[in-house]
Amino acid sequence: MEIVYKRPISLKEEITTYCPGCGHGIIHKLIAEVIDEFNIREKTIGIAPVGCAVLAYNFFNFDVTESAHGRAPAVATAIKRLLPDRIVFTYQGDGDLAAIGTAEIIHAAARGENITVIFVNNAVYGMTKGQMAPTTLPGMKTTTTVNGRDTSYHGYPLKICELLSQIDGVSYIERTAIDSIQGIIKTKSAIKKAFNYQIENKGFSLVEILSPCPVNWKMTPIEAMKWIKEVMSKFFVPGVYKDKGGK
Ligand SMILES: Cc1ncc(C[n+]2csc(CCOP(=O)(O)OP(=O)(O)O)c2C)c(N)n1
Ligand code: SF4
């Protein structure tokens, strides 16, 4: 029988710890497929975040190390500089990358580290039960903004792609959304391009992925996908924010 689909080798046969409808599982699969397609599993090192993806090393079938909250770009910098032949990527949520880890990501970008960053933006602190994150939309209700994010009190959201694309050290930066089959396909090609930048020594690459957290958004998985398409991606507009040139 002809095989039309199989689990990527870079993904272990583990029972997921993610909630039904969560985007992390989809994104893990896309990363694993890309690593299989580049045939780089034996030389890939992932840096897992603090957040719901803290157990990413249980799911990926290649080397993954943990880092303190937000510090993944610093850990990735050290690994890539010591082992430049490895393919090194960080996997970070918005609390991890855009709150506690703001300094690390900005300076890794400014240094133009030859690493790849997968940034999962679900607009909340998922693991700790849905507090406001720097990416929480104006008016959005969370456990710490029960009447909705009030920008005059809570400040404005951080738009990471827009911000980092201003930094000279950044080579490739794109925002995508896994709100549909088309969005998932686009996300895979962005991830592939980001890894290719590193393989070709073209410097710092980051893909921001708008991803559902149905549990904390208090939505069904289908409602969450619709909300990304109709609301979230109007505020965090998908697109290529910087591309210094690569395949
Ligand atoms: C130094 C430190 N501060 C705070 C925490 C608590 N904490 C654990 S996960 C998390 C938020 C993670 O949110 P995000 O990065 O958006 O990832 P998600 O869970 O949404 O995927 C926080 C604040 C911690 N573990 N360590
Ligand atoms: S809390 Fe949200 S981000 Fe975390 S596993 Fe559940 S759906 Fe995913």
mmCIF file with all atom_site columns, C-alpha atoms in Angstrom, residues 21-138:
data_model
loop_
_atom_site.group_PDB
_atom_site.id
_atom_site.type_symbol
_atom_site.label_atom_id
_atom_site.label_alt_id
_atom_site.label_comp_id
_atom_site.label_asym_id
_atom_site.label_entity_id
_atom_site.label_seq_id
_atom_site.pdbx_PDB_ins_code
_atom_site.Cartn_x
_atom_site.Cartn_y
_atom_site.Cartn_z
_atom_site.occupancy
_atom_site.B_iso_or_equiv
_atom_site.pdbx_formal_charge
_atom_site.auth_seq_id
_atom_site.auth_comp_id
_atom_site.auth_asym_id
_atom_site.auth_atom_id
_atom_site.pdbx_PDB_model_num
ATOM 1   C CA . GLY A 1 21  ? -7.734 22.565 19.910 1.00 0.00 ? 21  GLY A CA 1
ATOM 2   C CA . CYS A 1 22  ? -4.385 23.951 21.113 1.00 0.00 ? 22  CYS A CA 1
ATOM 3   C CA . GLY A 1 23  ? -2.037 25.267 18.437 1.00 0.00 ? 23  GLY A CA 1
ATOM 4   C CA . HIS A 1 24  ? 1.180  23.934 19.986 1.00 0.00 ? 24  HIS A CA 1
ATOM 5   C CA . GLY A 1 25  ? 0.609  20.400 18.647 1.00 0.00 ? 25  GLY A CA 1
ATOM 6   C CA . ILE A 1 26  ? 0.100  21.651 15.087 1.00 0.00 ? 26  ILE A CA 1
ATOM 7   C CA . ILE A 1 27  ? 3.233  23.797 15.291 1.00 0.00 ? 27  ILE A CA 1
ATOM 8   C CA . HIS A 1 28  ? 5.291  20.907 16.716 1.00 0.00 ? 28  HIS A CA 1
ATOM 9   C CA . LYS A 1 29  ? 4.233  18.787 13.771 1.00 0.00 ? 29  LYS A CA 1
ATOM 10  C CA . LEU A 1 30  ? 5.190  21.463 11.244 1.00 0.00 ? 30  LEU A CA 1
ATOM 11  C CA . ILE A 1 31  ? 8.633  21.895 12.820 1.00 0.00 ? 31  ILE A CA 1
ATOM 12  C CA . ALA A 1 32  ? 9.144  18.118 12.843 1.00 0.00 ? 32  ALA A CA 1
ATOM 13  C CA . GLU A 1 33  ? 8.157  17.849 9.175  1.00 0.00 ? 33  GLU A CA 1
ATOM 14  C CA . VAL A 1 34  ? 10.587 20.614 8.218  1.00 0.00 ? 34  VAL A CA 1
ATOM 15  C CA . ILE A 1 35  ? 13.423 18.973 10.147 1.00 0.00 ? 35  ILE A CA 1
ATOM 16  C CA . ASP A 1 36  ? 12.674 15.651 8.434  1.00 0.00 ? 36  ASP A CA 1
ATOM 17  C CA . GLU A 1 37  ? 12.566 17.317 5.023  1.00 0.00 ? 37  GLU A CA 1
ATOM 18  C CA . PHE A 1 38  ? 15.941 19.000 5.564  1.00 0.00 ? 38  PHE A CA 1
ATOM 19  C CA . ASN A 1 39  ? 17.269 15.715 6.992  1.00 0.00 ? 39  ASN A CA 1
ATOM 20  C CA . ILE A 1 40  ? 18.842 17.596 9.917  1.00 0.00 ? 40  ILE A CA 1
ATOM 21  C CA . ARG A 1 41  ? 17.332 15.630 12.823 1.00 0.00 ? 41  ARG A CA 1
ATOM 22  C CA . GLU A 1 42  ? 20.715 14.365 14.010 1.00 0.00 ? 42  GLU A CA 1
ATOM 23  C CA . LYS A 1 43  ? 22.143 17.866 14.265 1.00 0.00 ? 43  LYS A CA 1
ATOM 24  C CA . THR A 1 44  ? 19.168 19.875 15.480 1.00 0.00 ? 44  THR A CA 1
ATOM 25  C CA . ILE A 1 45  ? 19.003 21.267 19.020 1.00 0.00 ? 45  ILE A CA 1
ATOM 26  C CA . GLY A 1 46  ? 15.774 22.846 20.236 1.00 0.00 ? 46  GLY A CA 1
ATOM 27  C CA . ILE A 1 47  ? 15.440 25.127 23.263 1.00 0.00 ? 47  ILE A CA 1
ATOM 28  C CA . ALA A 1 48  ? 12.152 24.594 25.092 1.00 0.00 ? 48  ALA A CA 1
ATOM 29  C CA . PRO A 1 49  ? 10.510 27.484 26.924 1.00 0.00 ? 49  PRO A CA 1
ATOM 30  C CA . VAL A 1 50  ? 8.709  27.905 30.197 1.00 0.00 ? 50  VAL A CA 1
ATOM 31  C CA . GLY A 1 51  ? 5.034  27.780 29.296 1.00 0.00 ? 51  GLY A CA 1
ATOM 32  C CA . CYS A 1 52  ? 2.720  25.093 27.977 1.00 0.00 ? 52  CYS A CA 1
ATOM 33  C CA . ALA A 1 53  ? 5.497  23.871 25.651 1.00 0.00 ? 53  ALA A CA 1
ATOM 34  C CA . VAL A 1 54  ? 7.808  23.246 28.601 1.00 0.00 ? 54  VAL A CA 1
ATOM 35  C CA . LEU A 1 55  ? 7.604  19.524 27.868 1.00 0.00 ? 55  LEU A CA 1
ATOM 36  C CA . ALA A 1 56  ? 8.496  19.913 24.174 1.00 0.00 ? 56  ALA A CA 1
ATOM 37  C CA . TYR A 1 57  ? 11.444 17.550 24.750 1.00 0.00 ? 57  TYR A CA 1
ATOM 38  C CA . ASN A 1 58  ? 8.905  14.787 25.343 1.00 0.00 ? 58  ASN A CA 1
ATOM 39  C CA . PHE A 1 59  ? 7.439  15.287 21.883 1.00 0.00 ? 59  PHE A CA 1
ATOM 40  C CA . PHE A 1 60  ? 10.381 16.131 19.638 1.00 0.00 ? 60  PHE A CA 1
ATOM 41  C CA . ASN A 1 61  ? 12.584 13.255 18.584 1.00 0.00 ? 61  ASN A CA 1
ATOM 42  C CA . PHE A 1 62  ? 15.863 15.186 18.591 1.00 0.00 ? 62  PHE A CA 1
ATOM 43  C CA . ASP A 1 63  ? 17.947 16.964 21.210 1.00 0.00 ? 63  ASP A CA 1
ATOM 44  C CA . VAL A 1 64  ? 16.023 19.553 23.207 1.00 0.00 ? 64  VAL A CA 1
ATOM 45  C CA . THR A 1 65  ? 17.221 21.433 26.238 1.00 0.00 ? 65  THR A CA 1
ATOM 46  C CA . GLU A 1 66  ? 15.187 23.455 28.704 1.00 0.00 ? 66  GLU A CA 1
ATOM 47  C CA . SER A 1 67  ? 15.922 27.065 29.604 1.00 0.00 ? 67  SER A CA 1
ATOM 48  C CA . ALA A 1 68  ? 14.828 29.443 32.329 1.00 0.00 ? 68  ALA A CA 1
ATOM 49  C CA . HIS A 1 69  ? 11.765 31.528 31.504 1.00 0.00 ? 69  HIS A CA 1
ATOM 50  C CA . GLY A 1 70  ? 12.528 33.836 28.558 1.00 0.00 ? 70  GLY A CA 1
ATOM 51  C CA . ARG A 1 71  ? 16.200 32.941 28.357 1.00 0.00 ? 71  ARG A CA 1
ATOM 52  C CA . ALA A 1 72  ? 16.015 30.606 25.358 1.00 0.00 ? 72  ALA A CA 1
ATOM 53  C CA . PRO A 1 73  ? 17.732 33.069 22.944 1.00 0.00 ? 73  PRO A CA 1
ATOM 54  C CA . ALA A 1 74  ? 20.695 33.341 25.322 1.00 0.00 ? 74  ALA A CA 1
ATOM 55  C CA . VAL A 1 75  ? 20.948 29.550 25.622 1.00 0.00 ? 75  VAL A CA 1
ATOM 56  C CA . ALA A 1 76  ? 20.609 29.208 21.837 1.00 0.00 ? 76  ALA A CA 1
ATOM 57  C CA . THR A 1 77  ? 23.358 31.799 21.349 1.00 0.00 ? 77  THR A CA 1
ATOM 58  C CA . ALA A 1 78  ? 25.767 29.830 23.512 1.00 0.00 ? 78  ALA A CA 1
ATOM 59  C CA . ILE A 1 79  ? 24.979 26.494 21.850 1.00 0.00 ? 79  ILE A CA 1
ATOM 60  C CA . LYS A 1 80  ? 25.207 27.872 18.308 1.00 0.00 ? 80  LYS A CA 1
ATOM 61  C CA . ARG A 1 81  ? 28.475 29.666 18.990 1.00 0.00 ? 81  ARG A CA 1
ATOM 62  C CA . LEU A 1 82  ? 30.030 26.595 20.590 1.00 0.00 ? 82  LEU A CA 1
ATOM 63  C CA . LEU A 1 83  ? 28.615 24.153 18.039 1.00 0.00 ? 83  LEU A CA 1
ATOM 64  C CA . PRO A 1 84  ? 28.198 26.165 14.826 1.00 0.00 ? 84  PRO A CA 1
ATOM 65  C CA . ASP A 1 85  ? 27.475 23.061 12.733 1.00 0.00 ? 85  ASP A CA 1
ATOM 66  C CA . ARG A 1 86  ? 24.250 22.400 14.687 1.00 0.00 ? 86  ARG A CA 1
ATOM 67  C CA . ILE A 1 87  ? 20.846 23.769 13.734 1.00 0.00 ? 87  ILE A CA 1
ATOM 68  C CA . VAL A 1 88  ? 19.583 25.593 16.800 1.00 0.00 ? 88  VAL A CA 1
ATOM 69  C CA . PHE A 1 89  ? 16.094 26.921 17.345 1.00 0.00 ? 89  PHE A CA 1
ATOM 70  C CA . THR A 1 90  ? 14.103 28.347 20.219 1.00 0.00 ? 90  THR A CA 1
ATOM 71  C CA . TYR A 1 91  ? 10.422 27.655 20.760 1.00 0.00 ? 91  TYR A CA 1
ATOM 72  C CA . GLN A 1 92  ? 8.814  30.418 22.798 1.00 0.00 ? 92  GLN A CA 1
ATOM 73  C CA . GLY A 1 93  ? 5.394  31.650 23.865 1.00 0.00 ? 93  GLY A CA 1
ATOM 74  C CA . ASP A 1 94  ? 4.434  35.309 24.102 1.00 0.00 ? 94  ASP A CA 1
ATOM 75  C CA . GLY A 1 95  ? 4.857  35.445 27.875 1.00 0.00 ? 95  GLY A CA 1
ATOM 76  C CA . ASP A 1 96  ? 8.251  33.814 27.495 1.00 0.00 ? 96  ASP A CA 1
ATOM 77  C CA . LEU A 1 97  ? 9.530  35.884 24.559 1.00 0.00 ? 97  LEU A CA 1
ATOM 78  C CA . ALA A 1 98  ? 7.684  39.195 24.846 1.00 0.00 ? 98  ALA A CA 1
ATOM 79  C CA . ALA A 1 99  ? 7.488  39.637 28.639 1.00 0.00 ? 99  ALA A CA 1
ATOM 80  C CA . ILE A 1 100 ? 10.132 38.048 30.844 1.00 0.00 ? 100 ILE A CA 1
ATOM 81  C CA . GLY A 1 101 ? 12.459 37.407 27.888 1.00 0.00 ? 101 GLY A CA 1
ATOM 82  C CA . THR A 1 102 ? 12.243 40.795 26.154 1.00 0.00 ? 102 THR A CA 1
ATOM 83  C CA . ALA A 1 103 ? 15.896 41.646 26.731 1.00 0.00 ? 103 ALA A CA 1
ATOM 84  C CA . GLU A 1 104 ? 17.186 38.278 25.481 1.00 0.00 ? 104 GLU A CA 1
ATOM 85  C CA . ILE A 1 105 ? 15.240 38.316 22.227 1.00 0.00 ? 105 ILE A CA 1
ATOM 86  C CA . ILE A 1 106 ? 16.101 41.939 21.395 1.00 0.00 ? 106 ILE A CA 1
ATOM 87  C CA . HIS A 1 107 ? 19.810 41.444 21.974 1.00 0.00 ? 107 HIS A CA 1
ATOM 88  C CA . ALA A 1 108 ? 19.991 38.093 20.180 1.00 0.00 ? 108 ALA A CA 1
ATOM 89  C CA . ALA A 1 109 ? 18.312 39.861 17.236 1.00 0.00 ? 109 ALA A CA 1
ATOM 90  C CA . ALA A 1 110 ? 20.658 42.860 17.492 1.00 0.00 ? 110 ALA A CA 1
ATOM 91  C CA . ARG A 1 111 ? 23.679 40.552 17.499 1.00 0.00 ? 111 ARG A CA 1
ATOM 92  C CA . GLY A 1 112 ? 22.296 38.841 14.410 1.00 0.00 ? 112 GLY A CA 1
ATOM 93  C CA . GLU A 1 113 ? 22.749 35.404 15.946 1.00 0.00 ? 113 GLU A CA 1
ATOM 94  C CA . ASN A 1 114 ? 22.464 32.654 13.343 1.00 0.00 ? 114 ASN A CA 1
ATOM 95  C CA . ILE A 1 115 ? 19.532 30.996 15.125 1.00 0.00 ? 115 ILE A CA 1
ATOM 96  C CA . THR A 1 116 ? 15.862 30.384 14.357 1.00 0.00 ? 116 THR A CA 1
ATOM 97  C CA . VAL A 1 117 ? 13.076 31.514 16.671 1.00 0.00 ? 117 VAL A CA 1
ATOM 98  C CA . ILE A 1 118 ? 9.595  30.012 16.620 1.00 0.00 ? 118 ILE A CA 1
ATOM 99  C CA . PHE A 1 119 ? 7.375  32.463 18.470 1.00 0.00 ? 119 PHE A CA 1
ATOM 100 C CA . VAL A 1 120 ? 3.918  31.181 19.416 1.00 0.00 ? 120 VAL A CA 1
ATOM 101 C CA . ASN A 1 121 ? 1.567  34.098 20.052 1.00 0.00 ? 121 ASN A CA 1
ATOM 102 C CA . ASN A 1 122 ? -1.660 33.034 21.742 1.00 0.00 ? 122 ASN A CA 1
ATOM 103 C CA . ALA A 1 123 ? -2.250 36.432 23.383 1.00 0.00 ? 123 ALA A CA 1
ATOM 104 C CA . VAL A 1 124 ? -2.214 35.068 26.959 1.00 0.00 ? 124 VAL A CA 1
ATOM 105 C CA . TYR A 1 125 ? -0.102 33.282 29.538 1.00 0.00 ? 125 TYR A CA 1
ATOM 106 C CA . GLY A 1 126 ? -1.554 29.874 28.748 1.00 0.00 ? 126 GLY A CA 1
ATOM 107 C CA . MET A 1 127 ? 0.140  27.597 31.256 1.00 0.00 ? 127 MET A CA 1
ATOM 108 C CA . THR A 1 128 ? -0.612 29.756 34.283 1.00 0.00 ? 128 THR A CA 1
ATOM 109 C CA . LYS A 1 129 ? -4.318 29.944 33.391 1.00 0.00 ? 129 LYS A CA 1
ATOM 110 C CA . GLY A 1 130 ? -4.703 32.892 31.085 1.00 0.00 ? 130 GLY A CA 1
ATOM 111 C CA . GLN A 1 131 ? -3.307 36.100 32.542 1.00 0.00 ? 131 GLN A CA 1
ATOM 112 C CA . MET A 1 132 ? -2.723 39.160 30.335 1.00 0.00 ? 132 MET A CA 1
ATOM 113 C CA . ALA A 1 133 ? 0.400  38.935 28.178 1.00 0.00 ? 133 ALA A CA 1
ATOM 114 C CA . PRO A 1 134 ? 2.174  41.755 26.328 1.00 0.00 ? 134 PRO A CA 1
ATOM 115 C CA . THR A 1 135 ? 0.294  40.506 23.261 1.00 0.00 ? 135 THR A CA 1
ATOM 116 C CA . THR A 1 136 ? -3.198 40.601 24.804 1.00 0.00 ? 136 THR A CA 1
ATOM 117 C CA . LEU A 1 137 ? -5.400 42.626 22.471 1.00 0.00 ? 137 LEU A CA 1
ATOM 118 C CA . PRO A 1 138 ? -7.019 45.903 23.586 1.00 0.00 ? 138 PRO A CA 1
#
